[in-house]
Each structure stands twice: as C-alpha cells, then as structure tokens.
Coordinates of C-alpha atoms and ligand atoms in Angstrom, one line a residue:
X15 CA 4.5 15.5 9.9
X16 CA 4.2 16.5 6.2
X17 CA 0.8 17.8 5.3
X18 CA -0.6 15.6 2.6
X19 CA -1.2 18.2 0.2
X20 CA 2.9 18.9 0.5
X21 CA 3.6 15.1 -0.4
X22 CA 5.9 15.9 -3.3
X23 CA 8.1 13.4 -5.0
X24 CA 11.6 13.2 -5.6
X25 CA 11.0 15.3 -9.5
X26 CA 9.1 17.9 -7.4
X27 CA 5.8 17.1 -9.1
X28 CA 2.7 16.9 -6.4
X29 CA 0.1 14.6 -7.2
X30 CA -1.5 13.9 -3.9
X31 CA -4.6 16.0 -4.7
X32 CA -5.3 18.2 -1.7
X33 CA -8.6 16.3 -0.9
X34 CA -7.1 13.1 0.3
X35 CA -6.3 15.0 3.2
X36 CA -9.7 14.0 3.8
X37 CA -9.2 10.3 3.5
X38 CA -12.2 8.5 2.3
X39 CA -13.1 8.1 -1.3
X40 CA -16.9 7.1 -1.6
X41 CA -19.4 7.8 -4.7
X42 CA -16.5 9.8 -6.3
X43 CA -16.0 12.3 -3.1
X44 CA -13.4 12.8 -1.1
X45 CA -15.0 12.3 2.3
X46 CA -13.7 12.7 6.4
X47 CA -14.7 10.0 8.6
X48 CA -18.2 10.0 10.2
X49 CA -16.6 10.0 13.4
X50 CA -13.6 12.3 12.7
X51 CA -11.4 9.6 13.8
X52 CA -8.1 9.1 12.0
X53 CA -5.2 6.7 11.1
X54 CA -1.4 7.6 11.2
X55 CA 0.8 6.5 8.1
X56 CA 4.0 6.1 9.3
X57 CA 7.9 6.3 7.2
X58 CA 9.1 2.7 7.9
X59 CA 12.2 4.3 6.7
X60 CA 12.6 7.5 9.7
X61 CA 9.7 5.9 12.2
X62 CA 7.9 10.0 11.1
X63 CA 4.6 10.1 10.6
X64 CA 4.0 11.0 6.7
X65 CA 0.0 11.7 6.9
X66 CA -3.3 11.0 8.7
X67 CA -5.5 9.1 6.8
X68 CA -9.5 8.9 7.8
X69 CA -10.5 6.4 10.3
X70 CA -13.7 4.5 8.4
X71 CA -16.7 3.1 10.8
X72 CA -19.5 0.7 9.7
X73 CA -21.6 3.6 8.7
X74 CA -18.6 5.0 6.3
X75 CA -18.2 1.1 4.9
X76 CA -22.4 0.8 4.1
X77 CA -22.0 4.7 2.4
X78 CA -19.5 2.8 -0.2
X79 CA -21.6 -0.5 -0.5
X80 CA -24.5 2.2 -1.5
X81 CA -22.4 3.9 -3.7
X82 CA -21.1 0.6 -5.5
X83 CA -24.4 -0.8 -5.5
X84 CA -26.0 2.9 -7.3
X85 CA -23.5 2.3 -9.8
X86 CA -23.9 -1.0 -10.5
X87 CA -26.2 -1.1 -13.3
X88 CA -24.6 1.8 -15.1
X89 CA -21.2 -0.1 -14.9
X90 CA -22.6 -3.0 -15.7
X91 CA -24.5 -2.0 -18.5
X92 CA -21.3 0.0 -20.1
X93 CA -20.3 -1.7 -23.6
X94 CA -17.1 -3.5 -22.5
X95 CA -15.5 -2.0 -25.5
X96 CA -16.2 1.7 -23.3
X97 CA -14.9 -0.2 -20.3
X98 CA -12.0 -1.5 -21.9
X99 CA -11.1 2.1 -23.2
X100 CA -11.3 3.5 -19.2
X101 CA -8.9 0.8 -17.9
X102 CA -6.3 1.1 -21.2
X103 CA -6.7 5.1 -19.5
X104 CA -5.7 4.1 -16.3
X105 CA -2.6 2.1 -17.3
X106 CA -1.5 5.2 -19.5
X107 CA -2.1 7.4 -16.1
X108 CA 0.1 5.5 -14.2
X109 CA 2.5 4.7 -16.8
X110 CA 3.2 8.1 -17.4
X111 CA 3.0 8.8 -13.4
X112 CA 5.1 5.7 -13.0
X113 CA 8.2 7.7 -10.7
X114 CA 5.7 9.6 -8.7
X115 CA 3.8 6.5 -7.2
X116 CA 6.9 4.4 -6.9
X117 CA 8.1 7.2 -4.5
X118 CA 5.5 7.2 -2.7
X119 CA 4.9 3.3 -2.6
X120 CA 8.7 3.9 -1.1
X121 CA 7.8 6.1 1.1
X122 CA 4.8 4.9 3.1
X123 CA 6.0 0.8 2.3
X124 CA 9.8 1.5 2.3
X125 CA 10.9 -0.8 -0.3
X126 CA 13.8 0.2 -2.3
X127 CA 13.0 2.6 -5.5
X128 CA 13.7 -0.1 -7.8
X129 CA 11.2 -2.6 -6.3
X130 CA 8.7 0.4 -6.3
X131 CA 8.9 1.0 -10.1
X132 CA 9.2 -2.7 -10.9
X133 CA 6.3 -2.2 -9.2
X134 CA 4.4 -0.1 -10.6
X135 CA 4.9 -1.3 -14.0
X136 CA 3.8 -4.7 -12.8
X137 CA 0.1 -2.8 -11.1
X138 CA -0.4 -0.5 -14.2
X139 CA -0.2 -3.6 -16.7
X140 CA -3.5 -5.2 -15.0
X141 CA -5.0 -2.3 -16.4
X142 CA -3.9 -2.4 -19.7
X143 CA -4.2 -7.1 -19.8
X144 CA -7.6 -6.4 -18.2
X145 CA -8.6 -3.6 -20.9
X146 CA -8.2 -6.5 -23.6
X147 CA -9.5 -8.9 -21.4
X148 CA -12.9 -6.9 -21.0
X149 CA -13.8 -7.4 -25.1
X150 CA -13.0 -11.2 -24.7
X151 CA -15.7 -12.6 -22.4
X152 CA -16.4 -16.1 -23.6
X153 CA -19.6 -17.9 -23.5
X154 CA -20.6 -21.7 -24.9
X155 CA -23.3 -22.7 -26.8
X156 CA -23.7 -26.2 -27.5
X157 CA -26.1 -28.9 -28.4
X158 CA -27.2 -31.0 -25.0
X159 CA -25.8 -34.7 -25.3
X160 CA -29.5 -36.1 -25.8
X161 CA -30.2 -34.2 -28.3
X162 CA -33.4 -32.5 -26.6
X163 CA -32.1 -29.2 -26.2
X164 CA -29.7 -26.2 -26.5
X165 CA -27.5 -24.8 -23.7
X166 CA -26.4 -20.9 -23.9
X167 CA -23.8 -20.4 -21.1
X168 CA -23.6 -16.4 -20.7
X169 CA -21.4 -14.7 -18.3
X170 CA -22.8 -11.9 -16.0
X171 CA -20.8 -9.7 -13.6
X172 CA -20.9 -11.6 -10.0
X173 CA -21.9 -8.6 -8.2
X174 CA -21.0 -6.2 -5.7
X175 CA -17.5 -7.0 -4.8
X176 CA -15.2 -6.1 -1.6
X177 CA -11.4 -5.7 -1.9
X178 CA -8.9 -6.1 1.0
X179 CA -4.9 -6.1 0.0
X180 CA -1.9 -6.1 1.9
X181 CA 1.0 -3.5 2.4
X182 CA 3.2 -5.4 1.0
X183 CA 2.4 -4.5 -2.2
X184 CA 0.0 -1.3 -1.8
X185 CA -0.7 -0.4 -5.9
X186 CA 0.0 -4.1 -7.4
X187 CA -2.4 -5.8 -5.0
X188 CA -5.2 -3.8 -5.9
X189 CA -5.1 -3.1 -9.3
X190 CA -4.9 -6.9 -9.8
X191 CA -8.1 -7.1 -8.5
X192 CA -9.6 -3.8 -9.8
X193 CA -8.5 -4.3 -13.1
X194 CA -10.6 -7.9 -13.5
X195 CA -13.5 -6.9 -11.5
X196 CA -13.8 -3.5 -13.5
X197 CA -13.3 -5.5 -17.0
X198 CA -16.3 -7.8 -15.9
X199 CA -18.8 -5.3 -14.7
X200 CA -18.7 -5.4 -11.3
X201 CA -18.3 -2.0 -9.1
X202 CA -16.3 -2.2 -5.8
X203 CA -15.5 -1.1 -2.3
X204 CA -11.7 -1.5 -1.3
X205 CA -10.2 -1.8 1.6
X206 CA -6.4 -1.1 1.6
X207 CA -4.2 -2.1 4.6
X208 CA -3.5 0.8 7.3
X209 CA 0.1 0.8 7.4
X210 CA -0.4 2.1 3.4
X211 CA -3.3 3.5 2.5
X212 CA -1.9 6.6 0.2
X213 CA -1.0 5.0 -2.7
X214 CA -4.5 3.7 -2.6
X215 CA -5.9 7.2 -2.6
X216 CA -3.6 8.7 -5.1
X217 CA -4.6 5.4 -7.6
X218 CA -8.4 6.3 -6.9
X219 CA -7.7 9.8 -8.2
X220 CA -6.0 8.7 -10.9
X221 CA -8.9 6.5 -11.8
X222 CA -11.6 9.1 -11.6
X223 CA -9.6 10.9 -14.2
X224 CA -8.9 8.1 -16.5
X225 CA -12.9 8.2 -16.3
X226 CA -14.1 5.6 -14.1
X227 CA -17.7 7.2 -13.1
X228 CA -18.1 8.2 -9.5
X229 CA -19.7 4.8 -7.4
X230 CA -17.5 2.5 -9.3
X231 CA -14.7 2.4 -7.3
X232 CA -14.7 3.2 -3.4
X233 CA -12.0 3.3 -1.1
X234 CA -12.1 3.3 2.6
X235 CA -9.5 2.9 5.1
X236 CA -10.0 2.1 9.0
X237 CA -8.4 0.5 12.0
X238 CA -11.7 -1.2 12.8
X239 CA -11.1 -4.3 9.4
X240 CA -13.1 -7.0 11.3
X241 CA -16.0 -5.3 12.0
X242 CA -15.8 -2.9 9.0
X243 CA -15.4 -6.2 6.4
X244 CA -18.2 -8.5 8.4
X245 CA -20.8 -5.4 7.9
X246 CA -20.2 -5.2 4.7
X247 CA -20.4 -8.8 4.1
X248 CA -23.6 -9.0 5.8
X249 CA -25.3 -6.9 3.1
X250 CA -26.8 -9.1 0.6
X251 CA -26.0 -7.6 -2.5
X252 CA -22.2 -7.9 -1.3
X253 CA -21.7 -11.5 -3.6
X254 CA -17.9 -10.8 -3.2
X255 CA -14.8 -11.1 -1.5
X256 CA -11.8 -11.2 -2.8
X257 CA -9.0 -10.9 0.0
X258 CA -4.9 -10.8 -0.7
X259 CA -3.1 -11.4 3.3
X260 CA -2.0 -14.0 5.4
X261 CA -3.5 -17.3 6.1
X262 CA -4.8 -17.0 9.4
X263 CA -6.5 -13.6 8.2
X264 CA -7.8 -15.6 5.1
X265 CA -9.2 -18.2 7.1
X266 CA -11.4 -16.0 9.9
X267 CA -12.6 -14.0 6.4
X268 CA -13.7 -17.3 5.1
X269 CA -16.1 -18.1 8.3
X270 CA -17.3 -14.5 7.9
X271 CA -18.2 -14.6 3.9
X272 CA -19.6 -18.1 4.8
X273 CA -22.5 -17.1 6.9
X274 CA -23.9 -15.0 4.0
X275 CA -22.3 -17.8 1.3
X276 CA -20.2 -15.0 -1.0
X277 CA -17.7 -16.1 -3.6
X278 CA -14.3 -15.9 -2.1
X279 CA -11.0 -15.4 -4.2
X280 CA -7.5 -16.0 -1.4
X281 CA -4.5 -14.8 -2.5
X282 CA -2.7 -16.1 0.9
X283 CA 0.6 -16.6 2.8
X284 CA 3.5 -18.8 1.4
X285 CA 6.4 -20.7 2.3
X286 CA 8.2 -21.2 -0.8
X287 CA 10.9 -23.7 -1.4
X288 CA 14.1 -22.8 -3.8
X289 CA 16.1 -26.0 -5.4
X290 CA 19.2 -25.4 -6.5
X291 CA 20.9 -28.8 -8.0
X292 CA 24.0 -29.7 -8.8
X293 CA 24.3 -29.1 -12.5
X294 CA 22.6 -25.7 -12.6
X295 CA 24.2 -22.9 -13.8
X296 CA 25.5 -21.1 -10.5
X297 CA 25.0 -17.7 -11.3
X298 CA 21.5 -18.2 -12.8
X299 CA 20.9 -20.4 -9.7
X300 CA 21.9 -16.7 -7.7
X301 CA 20.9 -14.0 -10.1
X302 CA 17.4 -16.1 -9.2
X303 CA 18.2 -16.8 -5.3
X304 CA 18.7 -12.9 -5.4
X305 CA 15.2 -11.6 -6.9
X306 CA 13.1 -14.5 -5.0
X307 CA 14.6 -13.8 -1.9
X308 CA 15.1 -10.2 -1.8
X309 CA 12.9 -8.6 -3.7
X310 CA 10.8 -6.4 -1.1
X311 CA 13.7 -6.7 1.4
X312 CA 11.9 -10.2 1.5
X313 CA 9.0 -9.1 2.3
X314 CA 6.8 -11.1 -0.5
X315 CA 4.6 -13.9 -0.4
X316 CA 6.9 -15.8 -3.2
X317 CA 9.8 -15.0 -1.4
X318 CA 12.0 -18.1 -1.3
X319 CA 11.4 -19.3 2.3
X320 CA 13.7 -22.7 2.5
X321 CA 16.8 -22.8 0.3
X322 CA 17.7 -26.6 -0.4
X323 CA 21.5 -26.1 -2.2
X324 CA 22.7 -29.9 -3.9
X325 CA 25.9 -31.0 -1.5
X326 CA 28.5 -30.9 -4.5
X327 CA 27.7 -27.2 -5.1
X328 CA 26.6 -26.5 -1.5
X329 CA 29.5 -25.0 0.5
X330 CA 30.6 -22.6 -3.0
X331 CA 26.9 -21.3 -3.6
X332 CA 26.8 -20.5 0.6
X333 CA 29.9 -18.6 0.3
X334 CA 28.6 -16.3 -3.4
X335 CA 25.8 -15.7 -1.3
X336 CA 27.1 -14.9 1.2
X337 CA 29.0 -12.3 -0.6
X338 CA 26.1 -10.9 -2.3
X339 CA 23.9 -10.3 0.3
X340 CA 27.3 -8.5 2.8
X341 CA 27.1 -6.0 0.0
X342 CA 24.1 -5.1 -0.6
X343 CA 22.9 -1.3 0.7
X344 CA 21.0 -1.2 3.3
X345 CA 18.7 2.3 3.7
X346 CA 15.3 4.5 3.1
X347 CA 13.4 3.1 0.2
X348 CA 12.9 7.0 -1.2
X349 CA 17.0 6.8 -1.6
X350 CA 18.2 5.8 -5.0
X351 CA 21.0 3.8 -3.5
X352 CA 19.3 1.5 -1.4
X353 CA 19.3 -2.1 -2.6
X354 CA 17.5 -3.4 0.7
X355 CA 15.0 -0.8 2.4
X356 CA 13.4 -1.3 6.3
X357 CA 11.1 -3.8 7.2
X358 CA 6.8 -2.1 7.3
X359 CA 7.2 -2.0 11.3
X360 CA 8.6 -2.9 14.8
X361 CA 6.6 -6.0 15.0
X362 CA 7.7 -7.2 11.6
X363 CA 11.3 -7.0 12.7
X364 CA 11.3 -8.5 15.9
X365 CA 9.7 -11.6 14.1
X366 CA 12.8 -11.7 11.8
X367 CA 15.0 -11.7 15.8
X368 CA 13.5 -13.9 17.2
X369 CA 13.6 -16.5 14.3
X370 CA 17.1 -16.1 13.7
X371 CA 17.6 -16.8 17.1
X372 CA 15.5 -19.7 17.3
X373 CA 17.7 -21.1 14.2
X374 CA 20.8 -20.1 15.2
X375 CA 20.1 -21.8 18.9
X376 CA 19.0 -25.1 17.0
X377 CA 22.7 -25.2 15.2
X378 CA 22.2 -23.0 12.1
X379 CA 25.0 -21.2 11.0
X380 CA 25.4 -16.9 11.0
X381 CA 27.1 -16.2 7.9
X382 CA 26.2 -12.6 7.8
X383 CA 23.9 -10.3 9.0
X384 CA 21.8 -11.2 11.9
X385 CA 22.0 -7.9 14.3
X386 CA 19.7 -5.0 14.0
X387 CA 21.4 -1.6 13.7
X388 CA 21.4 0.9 15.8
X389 CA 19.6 3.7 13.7
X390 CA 15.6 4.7 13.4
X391 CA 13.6 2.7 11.0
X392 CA 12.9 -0.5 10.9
X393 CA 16.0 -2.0 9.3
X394 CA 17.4 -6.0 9.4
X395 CA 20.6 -6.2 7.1
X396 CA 20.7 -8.9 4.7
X397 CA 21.4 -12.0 6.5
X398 CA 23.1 -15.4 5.7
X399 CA 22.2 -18.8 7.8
X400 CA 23.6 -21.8 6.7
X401 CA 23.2 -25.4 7.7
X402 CA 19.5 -24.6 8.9
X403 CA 18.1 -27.3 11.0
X404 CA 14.7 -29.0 10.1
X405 CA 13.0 -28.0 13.8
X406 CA 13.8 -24.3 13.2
X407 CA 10.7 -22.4 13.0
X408 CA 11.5 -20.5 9.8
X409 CA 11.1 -23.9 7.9
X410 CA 7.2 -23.2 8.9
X411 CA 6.6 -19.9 9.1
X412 CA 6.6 -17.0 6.9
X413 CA 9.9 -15.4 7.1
X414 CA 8.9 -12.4 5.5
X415 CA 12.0 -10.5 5.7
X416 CA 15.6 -10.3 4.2
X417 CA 17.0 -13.9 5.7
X418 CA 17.9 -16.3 3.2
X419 CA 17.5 -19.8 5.0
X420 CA 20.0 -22.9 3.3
X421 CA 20.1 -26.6 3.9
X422 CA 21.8 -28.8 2.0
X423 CA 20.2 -32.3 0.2
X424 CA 21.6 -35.3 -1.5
X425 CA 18.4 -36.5 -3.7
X426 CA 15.9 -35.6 -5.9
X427 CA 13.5 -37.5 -3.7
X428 CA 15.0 -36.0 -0.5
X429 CA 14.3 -32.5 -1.6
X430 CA 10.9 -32.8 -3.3
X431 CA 9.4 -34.8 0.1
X432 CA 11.2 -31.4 2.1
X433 CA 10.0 -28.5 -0.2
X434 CA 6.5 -30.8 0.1
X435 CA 6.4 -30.6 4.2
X436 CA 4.4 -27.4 4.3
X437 CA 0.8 -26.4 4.9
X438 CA 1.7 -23.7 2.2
X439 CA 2.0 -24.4 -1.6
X440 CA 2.1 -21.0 -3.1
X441 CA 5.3 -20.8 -4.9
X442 CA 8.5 -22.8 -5.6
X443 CA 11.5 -22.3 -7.4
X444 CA 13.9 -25.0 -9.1
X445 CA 17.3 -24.7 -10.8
X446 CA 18.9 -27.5 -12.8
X447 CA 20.2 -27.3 -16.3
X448 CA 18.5 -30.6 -17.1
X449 CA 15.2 -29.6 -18.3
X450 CA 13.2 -33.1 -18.0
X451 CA 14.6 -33.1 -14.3
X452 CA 12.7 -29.9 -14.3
X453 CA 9.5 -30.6 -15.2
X454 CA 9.7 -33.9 -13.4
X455 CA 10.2 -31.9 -10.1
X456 CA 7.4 -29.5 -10.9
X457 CA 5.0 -31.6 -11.7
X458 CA 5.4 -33.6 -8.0
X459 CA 6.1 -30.0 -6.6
X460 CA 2.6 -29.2 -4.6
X461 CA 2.9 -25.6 -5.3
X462 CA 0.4 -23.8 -7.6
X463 CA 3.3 -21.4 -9.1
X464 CA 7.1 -22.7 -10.2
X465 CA 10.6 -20.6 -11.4
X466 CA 12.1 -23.0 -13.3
X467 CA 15.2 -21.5 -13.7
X468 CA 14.2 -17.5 -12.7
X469 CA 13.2 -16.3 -9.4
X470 CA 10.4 -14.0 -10.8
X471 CA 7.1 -15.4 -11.1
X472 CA 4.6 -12.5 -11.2
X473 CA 3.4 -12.0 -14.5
X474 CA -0.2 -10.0 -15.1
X475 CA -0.6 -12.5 -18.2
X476 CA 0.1 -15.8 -15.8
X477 CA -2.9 -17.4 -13.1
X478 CA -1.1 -16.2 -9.9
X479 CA -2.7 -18.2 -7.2
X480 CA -1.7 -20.7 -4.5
X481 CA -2.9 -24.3 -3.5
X482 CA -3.5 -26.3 0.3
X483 CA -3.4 -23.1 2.7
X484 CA -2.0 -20.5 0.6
X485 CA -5.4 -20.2 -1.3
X486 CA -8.3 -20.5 -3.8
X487 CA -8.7 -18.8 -7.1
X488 CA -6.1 -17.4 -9.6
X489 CA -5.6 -13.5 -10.3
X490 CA -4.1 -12.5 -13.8
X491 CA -3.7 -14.0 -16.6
X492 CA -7.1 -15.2 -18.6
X493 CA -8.3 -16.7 -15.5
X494 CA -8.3 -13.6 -13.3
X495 CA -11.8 -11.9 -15.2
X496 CA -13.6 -15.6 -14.3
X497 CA -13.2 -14.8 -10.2
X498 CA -15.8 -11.6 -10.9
X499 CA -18.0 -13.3 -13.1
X500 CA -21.2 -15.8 -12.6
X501 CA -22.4 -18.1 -15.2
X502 CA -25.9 -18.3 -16.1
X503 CA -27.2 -21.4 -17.8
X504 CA -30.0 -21.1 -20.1
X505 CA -31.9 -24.1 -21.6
X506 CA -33.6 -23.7 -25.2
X507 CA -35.3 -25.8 -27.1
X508 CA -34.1 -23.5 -30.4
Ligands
LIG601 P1 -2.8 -9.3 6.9 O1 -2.5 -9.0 8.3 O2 -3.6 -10.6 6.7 O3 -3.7 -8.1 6.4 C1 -4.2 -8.0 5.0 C2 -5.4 -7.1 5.0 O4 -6.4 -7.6 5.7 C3 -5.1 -5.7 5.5 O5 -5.8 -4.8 4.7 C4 -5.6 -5.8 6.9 O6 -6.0 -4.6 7.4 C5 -6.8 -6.7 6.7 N1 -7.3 -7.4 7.9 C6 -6.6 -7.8 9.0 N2 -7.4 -8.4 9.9 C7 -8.6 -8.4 9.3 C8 -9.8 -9.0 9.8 N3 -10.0 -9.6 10.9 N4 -10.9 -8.8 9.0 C9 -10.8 -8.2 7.8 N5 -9.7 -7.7 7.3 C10 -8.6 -7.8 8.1 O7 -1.6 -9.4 5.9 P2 -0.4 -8.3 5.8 O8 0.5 -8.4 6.9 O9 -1.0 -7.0 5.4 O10 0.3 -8.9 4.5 C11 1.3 -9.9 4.5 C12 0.6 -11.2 4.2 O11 0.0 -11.2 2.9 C13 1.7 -12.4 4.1 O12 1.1 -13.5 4.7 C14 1.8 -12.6 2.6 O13 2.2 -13.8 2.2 C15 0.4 -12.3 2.1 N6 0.4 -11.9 0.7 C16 -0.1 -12.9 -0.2 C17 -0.1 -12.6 -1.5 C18 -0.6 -13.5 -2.6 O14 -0.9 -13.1 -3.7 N7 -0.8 -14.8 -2.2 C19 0.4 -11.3 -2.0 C20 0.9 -10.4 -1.0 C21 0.9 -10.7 0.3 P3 -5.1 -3.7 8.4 O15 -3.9 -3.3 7.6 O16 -5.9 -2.6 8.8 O17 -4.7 -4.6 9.5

C-alpha cells in the first residue's frame, strides 16, 4: 500500500496533503472516524490497495450536518459577487492542478489519462460557469392580472443540501453540484462513492484554499450509505438531496427523502440509443460512435447502449468499427498509452461476461473482443457484437463497459419506436447529413439529451438531465443554480 501522504503524481509534485490520511473533512478539519473504522481504495488498474480512507458512522454524518448548518447563514449571507470570486478561485486551482488530479482520478477510477484530463477540465469549468452564474440570480416583479396587487418573486438558497456522486466520474460529479449549490448559498455535506473517495478529498483541500470558509463544504466517506444518507435526511434542516447513481439507487433515495418531503435533483442510469443513417457521413458517424461509446472504457451514463446502423451502410460501418475498437490499447489508466483502461471492479466485469454471453447465446455476432485477459486488474478489451438480437439483455440494461452493441434498421419509424422501447431516456445520439431528418428524430426521441451529429454531450453551459427513469432536474447550464434555490412569493399592494 502507498501511504497517502506518498501519493505523488506522474510530474513528482505531491498534493495529497498529509491530513487526508485522516479521511473525513468536517467544519474545515481533517477528522478520523469516530469509530476508527476505515475503507480500502483499491488500483482497478493492479487490484493494490492505493490508501485507507475513514469509515464515517451516523455520528460522523450529523458532525457535518452541524457544520453545514453553523455555516449557513455566513454563506448565505456572503455578497454573491465574494462568492463568485471563491469559485472563479477554485477553477483556477484546479486548472493549474489539472495533470495532478487527472492522475489520480486515473489511479483510484482507472480511466485512461486522457478521459481524466478531459475530465478535469469539464469539473473545474462548473466552477468557473457557476462563478458567473452566482451574480445572475433572477427574480420577477410584475403587476397581478387584476390589477389589485404586486408580486416580487425573490430567490433564497433552498437550504442545507446533501451530495452523493458516483465513481464514475469522482471530480466532475461533484463539482457539478458544488459549484451550483455554492453559487446559490447553500452550504453542503458530500458523500462521494467508496470505490473513489481521494479525489474528493484532494478537491476539498483545494477548496479550502481557494477560500471556501470552513462548514461550507463537508465531505464524508463510509461503507454504511443507507443508513448514513437516511440520518441525514431525517434532520429537518436537511431541505436537500441531490443524488448522481443508478436508478434503482435513485429510486430507494426517493422513498427515503420522501418521508421528510426534501427537494430531490436525479441525475440517473441511461440506456442511450445511437442512430446512424444511411446518408451520414461515416467517419463523423464513428469519430462519434467512438467518444459515446468509449469514453470511460464505457463506463458513462451517456454511453451509447444500442447501436441501430441503417442496412445500406450497415455491414461497412460493422467492419470500421470493428477495426477501431481491435486497435485500441488496452492498460493502467496512470499509463500515457492506454486508450481503454480496467473496468472500477470484479463485479463490474463479470456484468460485462455474462451479457456478452447472454447476447452471443441469443445469435449475436463476436466480432472482437469478448474474453477477459489473463492479467490483474479489472480489464474487458474492446469488444464488437453485431447482429444483436432484440431479447438480449444489454438492449435493457446498462452496459456500462467497453461493448459496443449493433443492430441493423430499415426505417425512420422502425428505429425511433426501438431507441423509444426503454424505461431510460437519458441520452441519444443521431447521425444523418440531412438536418430536418434530424430534428424530426429528436424531437419524437424521448430522451432529455441528443448528439446530433457528435457523440459528446456534456457541456457545463447545457441542462444535463434525463427524463422517464433516468431522472428529475437538470445540472449545468442556467438551469443547474434553480435545483438549490426556493422561491419566495411576496404579495404588495405597492
Ligand atoms: P450507485 O451504486 O447508485 O452509487 C452511487 C452513489 O450512491 C455512491 O456514492 C454510493 O455509495 C451511494 N449509494 C449506494 N447505495 C446507497 C443507498 N442505499 N443509500 C444512499 N446512498 C447509496 O451508482 P454507481 O455504480 O456509483 O455509478 C454508476 C451509475 O451512476 C450508473 O447507473 C450511471 O448511469 C449513473 N450515473 C448517472 C449520471 C447522470 O448524470 N445521469 C452520471 C454518472 C453516473 P457507495 O459507493 O459507498 O456504494
């Protein structure tokens, strides 16, 4: 095991400070676990353990809620213009950190370097959109329709507000949040997922010397998230959640938050269908194919799930993808060359097994791919099935790895009523060279984010959100602040 205070990265510079050796960031401290207990952060890449993190229990979780909730005034009552000046801090702090974090995003997630610093460019700049966003907080005033009266619509910061974000994306995930809630007022607990809890900690550092005041921003990790979350719910001046994670995980937080009715933001699971139609151009169609299916060795809630190729086009776009994903590198995510890093454990890959299998038994074609080596660390190569049937169970499920799934279609119709047949609607993807084909298809695609023509929809100046099961409320763009703020209504005769 390295000792955390020897996590260097791959420049030599350390930037762990030595205290998150103690895990738990409350009121601005660097804190060990009331219990003592602690959590191992594994190398996806080497199956080594990298650190110990500490092990949070409900008494840890209520010492952050106090924290948040002793800062909340001050925070609140910070000129937004002071506010906005902290956050622009904390997007120059990472910015100029940028290759230390994507290391160790790398090296505790094990996506490829490249995806790390995308990345981190993409996490800093909710700081830097949110920093702008805090000076622009819009009320109404208008005249009521009778006549009688006046009505002032002011915005007020919602509250108290609990993070929890996935691995999958360990500094993106919670800056999107951060950044909003900070920009509106609010002060906040996060909870980061076990398997990558470090970059978590080293971002909390980095806030504290960007500026944010101690109380403001609390992070706790702990292998105990049901009962951790549902104490911290319970508190009444929690009036938060805001939750980015699978469905089923979305839906048992939604009963929790329910019983003490707290605004809920879901950023959930997806199963996101690519079109590619006969008259796109073919190497836009895989440039795109490419960055939505294996960005994050696949391992992305866009990730294109079902790949619908037009029959004209169908057998050559199979075989360039084919080609494509055969060549990619396969390795550690710290290693420069590595195009397609492991997947984040032994349970994530034996999903990927045992849905190949399930399509490949149900007629689907191998083209490539398809065996796990023979090596420590959880790596799937890139892997090519063609002529996937409609019962496979990938068509349903989250694939979540590097398997790009194709079918072939005839007709518009066809293919919108397949990419349709989900309980997801998170993102979709379409490729055509006819643009009013393209926003024809969007607009009778039921997913709350399209590509038309790119397979990158992320964008901190967008509303990134899902619809039916894959969730409610939008992060980013001039929507994102809205999720931390309430509206109060005030009636004046004036
Ligand atoms: P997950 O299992 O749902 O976990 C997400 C977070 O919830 C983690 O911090 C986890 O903690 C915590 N958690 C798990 N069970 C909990 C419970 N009963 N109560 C409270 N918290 C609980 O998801 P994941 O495997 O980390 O991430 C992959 C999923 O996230 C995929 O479905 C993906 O599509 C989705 N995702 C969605 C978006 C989006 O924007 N829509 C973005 C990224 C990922 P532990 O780590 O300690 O288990």
């Amino acid at each position: 095991m390295i000792n955390n205070s020897t996590i260097a990265s791959s420049n030599g510079r350390f930037y762990l400070p030595d205290q998150v050796a103690k895990g738990l960031y409350i009121n601005g401290l660097w804190q060990v676990a009331s219990s003592g207990k602690t959590l191992d952060v594994i190398d996806p890449s080497s199956e080594s353990l990298v650190a110990r993190v500490a092990d949070a229990s409900e008494v840890d979780a209520m010492a952050a809620i106090e924290a948040a909730a002793a800062a909340a005034t001050g925070w609140a009552n910070t000129a937004p213009r002071k506010r906005g000046e902290i956050l622009r801090r904390c997007f120059e702090l990472m910015t100029e950190r940028a290759d230390d974090l994507a290391w160790l995003i790398s090296l505790e997630n094990g996506k490829a370097l490249s995806d790390a610093r995308g990345e981190v460019a993409y996490a800093a700049e909710f700081f830097r959109w949110n920093a702008e966003e805090a000076v622009r907080i819009q009320g109404q005033l208008l005249t009521a329709p009778a006549g009688t009266n006046r009505i002032i619509v002011d915005y007020q910061p919602i509250g108290i507000c609990v993070l929890i974000t996935p691995w999958n994306f360990p500094a993106a995930m919670a800056t999107r949040k951060i950044g909003p809630a900070l920009a509106a007022g609010c002060t906040v607990v996060l909870k980061p997922a076990s398997e990558t809890p470090l970059t978590a900690y080293a971002l909390a550092a980095l806030y504290a010397e960007a500026g944010v005041p101690p109380g403001v921003v609390n992070v706790v990790t702990t292998t105990s998230p049901s009962t951790v979350i549902a104490k911290m719910l319970a508190d009444p001046r929690v009036r938060k959640l805001s939750f980015t994670g699978s469905t089923p995980v979305g839906r048992t937080l939604l009963a929790e938050a329910a019983k003490h009715v707290i605004s809920c933001s879901m950023e959930l699971g997806g199963n996101a269908p690519l079109i590619v139609f006969d008259d796109a151009d073919i190497d836009t169609a895989l440039d795109g194919t490419m960055i939505a299916k294996m960005r994050n060795a696949g391992q992305a809630c866009t990730a294109a799930n079902r790949i619908f190729v037009q029959s004209n086009i169908y057998d050559q776009f199979v075989e360039k993808l084919q080609n494509r994903m055969e060549n990619m590198i396969v390795g550690p995510g710290t290693s420069p060359h590595t195009a397609c890093g492991p997947m984040i454990n032994a349970k994530a890959r034996e999903k990927l097994v045992a849905l190949v299998e399930n399509a490949v038994s149900l007629g689907a074609q191998l083209k490539c791919g398809g065996a796990t080596p023979n090596m420590k660390g959880y790596y799937y190569p890139p892997t090519v099935l063609a002529d996937v049937p409609l019962q496979a169970k990938l068509n349903n499920e989250e694939i979540f790895g590097p398997v790009a799934a194709i079918s072939k279609f005839n007709t518009e119709e066809e293919v919108i009523a397949r990419a349709n047949d989900t309980e997801y609607g998170l993102a979709a993807y379409v490729f055509t060279r006819d643009v009013s084909r393209g926003f024809r298809v969007a607009r009778q695609l039921e997913f709350g984010m399209m590509g038309l023509n790119r397979g990158l929809v992320s964008d901190p100046a967008a509303p990134f959100g899902g619809v039916k099961q894959s969730g409610l409320g939008r992060e980013g763009g001039t929507h994102g602040i809205y999720e931390f703020l309430e509206a109060k209504y005030i009636a004046t005769s004036i």
